[in-house]
Amino acid sequence: MARRPLPRILSKDSAQIARMQLARSRELARTAADSATDVLHPLITVTRGLRRLASAGRRRWVDTPKDRRGPLLFLVASVILAVVLVPYGPLLAVITLMSAAAWQGRDRTPPAPEGPDESQTVRLQSLYDALVPYFSGAEDPAPLYAYGGEWEKAFPAHEFDDTGRVGQLVIRYPAYFPDGEPDARARIEQLLTAKAGRGREYHFTWDEEGNQLTLTVLPPLPADIPAQHFVTAPGETVLGFTDPSEVHRTLPLSYGKERIDVPPVVWRTGVRSTEPHLLAMGHPGSGTSTLLRSIALQALRYGDVLIVDGGGTGEYACLTGRDGVLAVECALPGALASLEWAAQETERRLIAINLARQAGDPPPADARRPLWILLDRPSVFTHLAGSEGRKDPQTLLQVPLRHGRAANVTVAVAEQFDSAEVLSDAVRQHTRARVVLGPAAPRQVEAALGAPPHTTPVGHVPPGRGYARLGVGAVHRLQVPRTPDPYDDATSDADRQAVLELLPPRATAVEAEPTDLTKPAAGRAPATAEAAG
């Protein structure tokens, strides 16, 4: 008896083909609906007119006093009798009725005004005049930009929002403009940002072949998406959310009482990752600690977490004693002991994996379990260690940073811009995933990410808003999910409950045993500050 083949799980390619077929089907259905509307347009117009005539007759009957309704009925009946008795009367009556219905059923929507109005014309002329010094040349025989010139040829397409400000603008510029130079582009983008309206984020697309610049106003990213379980695979961490046009993936999220699909910025870690470590920069209050807290909650689903908090404000107290949290250190002795243990644990994992490969066996389970090292403001410990004559904790990160990918060890560092020069060379070289949060100058963003963003930073942004770049990829706008400290009095009840639901249960208390940091053992938590002292 022949067996029926089992249904195949859709692969990535087949799923993409299915999405393309679904999109093609929707386009065909939309085209068929538009064609049917065009064919049935006269019938729709007459039907709408008959309905309006019937409504008018009903209103006239209701408004007529009761003592006059009898004569009115007699008059209507007389007219109908006369129409019936007149030769070709019924035909003429039907033609007259259809004509009246077609007139009453016509589309009465006022036509959209062609071209910009007076205020919009003034705005476009102002933009044109401001670009003249940059896009004009003294030796150009037919300049596209000239004093007293017209903007129609320079701006082939334009759109305005409801407030009357520019929403999108296509700008033509002469071929001799040095659009390949970053400084020349930056001057034009800064000028357009000031003239088109401050306080908004603009996206600039330079078409060097066609000598066109497209300015687009970006809508603000949602800043009130709470922390929650994200639908991701092991080794994937959601840094935040970005624009739909930047990524080809969406995540289903709970947004209040609704379910929405939001495009995420996914950071992939592990053995095959090209960006195994992360560096987040920002000013105080920009949301870097929120980002590390969000990463910790996601990492605890599949691995262990070691937290070193240089700020000393108790931002990670909610993670103390939880399952999978090896330690939360806020003092210099505990930070040194924990990071020394992490370096030795990385070496132990490398040796175990190497021995397993030489024997032809899979790596042991304790070497495959991800280990996350999260450091918030390590520059504070660097200053303390220098004043006390101790070792800089950042020197202990060299082994996890250099060999962490092979040992399933991931390092995430958060630092402020005013202490960026204190970061060690190892941290700068091995953190290929970069995040910049909060208001920052374009040069600061470019220095931190290694590439300038294609949008203009705004002066006032909510916490957790910024930019992200993974390796040599594109620069994305980023909004970190709302993950505040649940023990903070300023945290709302809804946000506090959302974070508490993501926390793992409390670890079972065990009797303390003496530890020896010179002999790291698998699965043992690092020594605390008291044990190190």
PDB file of C-alpha atoms in Angstrom, residues 21 66 115 154 189 203 260 291 384 433 440:
ATOM      1  CA  GLN A  21       2.002  34.828  -5.230  1.00  0.00           C
ATOM      2  CA  LYS A  66     -51.487  66.632   6.450  1.00  0.00           C
ATOM      3  CA  GLY A 115      -0.325  72.705  -8.269  1.00  0.00           C
ATOM      4  CA  ALA A 154      14.404  72.404 -10.346  1.00  0.00           C
ATOM      5  CA  GLU A 189      21.184  68.364   3.911  1.00  0.00           C
ATOM      6  CA  HIS A 203      15.660  60.969   4.777  1.00  0.00           C
ATOM      7  CA  ILE A 260       0.699  44.658  15.093  1.00  0.00           C
ATOM      8  CA  LEU A 291      18.990  48.621  25.992  1.00  0.00           C
ATOM      9  CA  LEU A 384      38.633  53.802  40.345  1.00  0.00           C
ATOM     10  CA  ALA A 433      27.689  45.999  16.339  1.00  0.00           C
ATOM     11  CA  ALA A 440      23.871  63.458  19.139  1.00  0.00           C
TER      12      ALA A 440
END
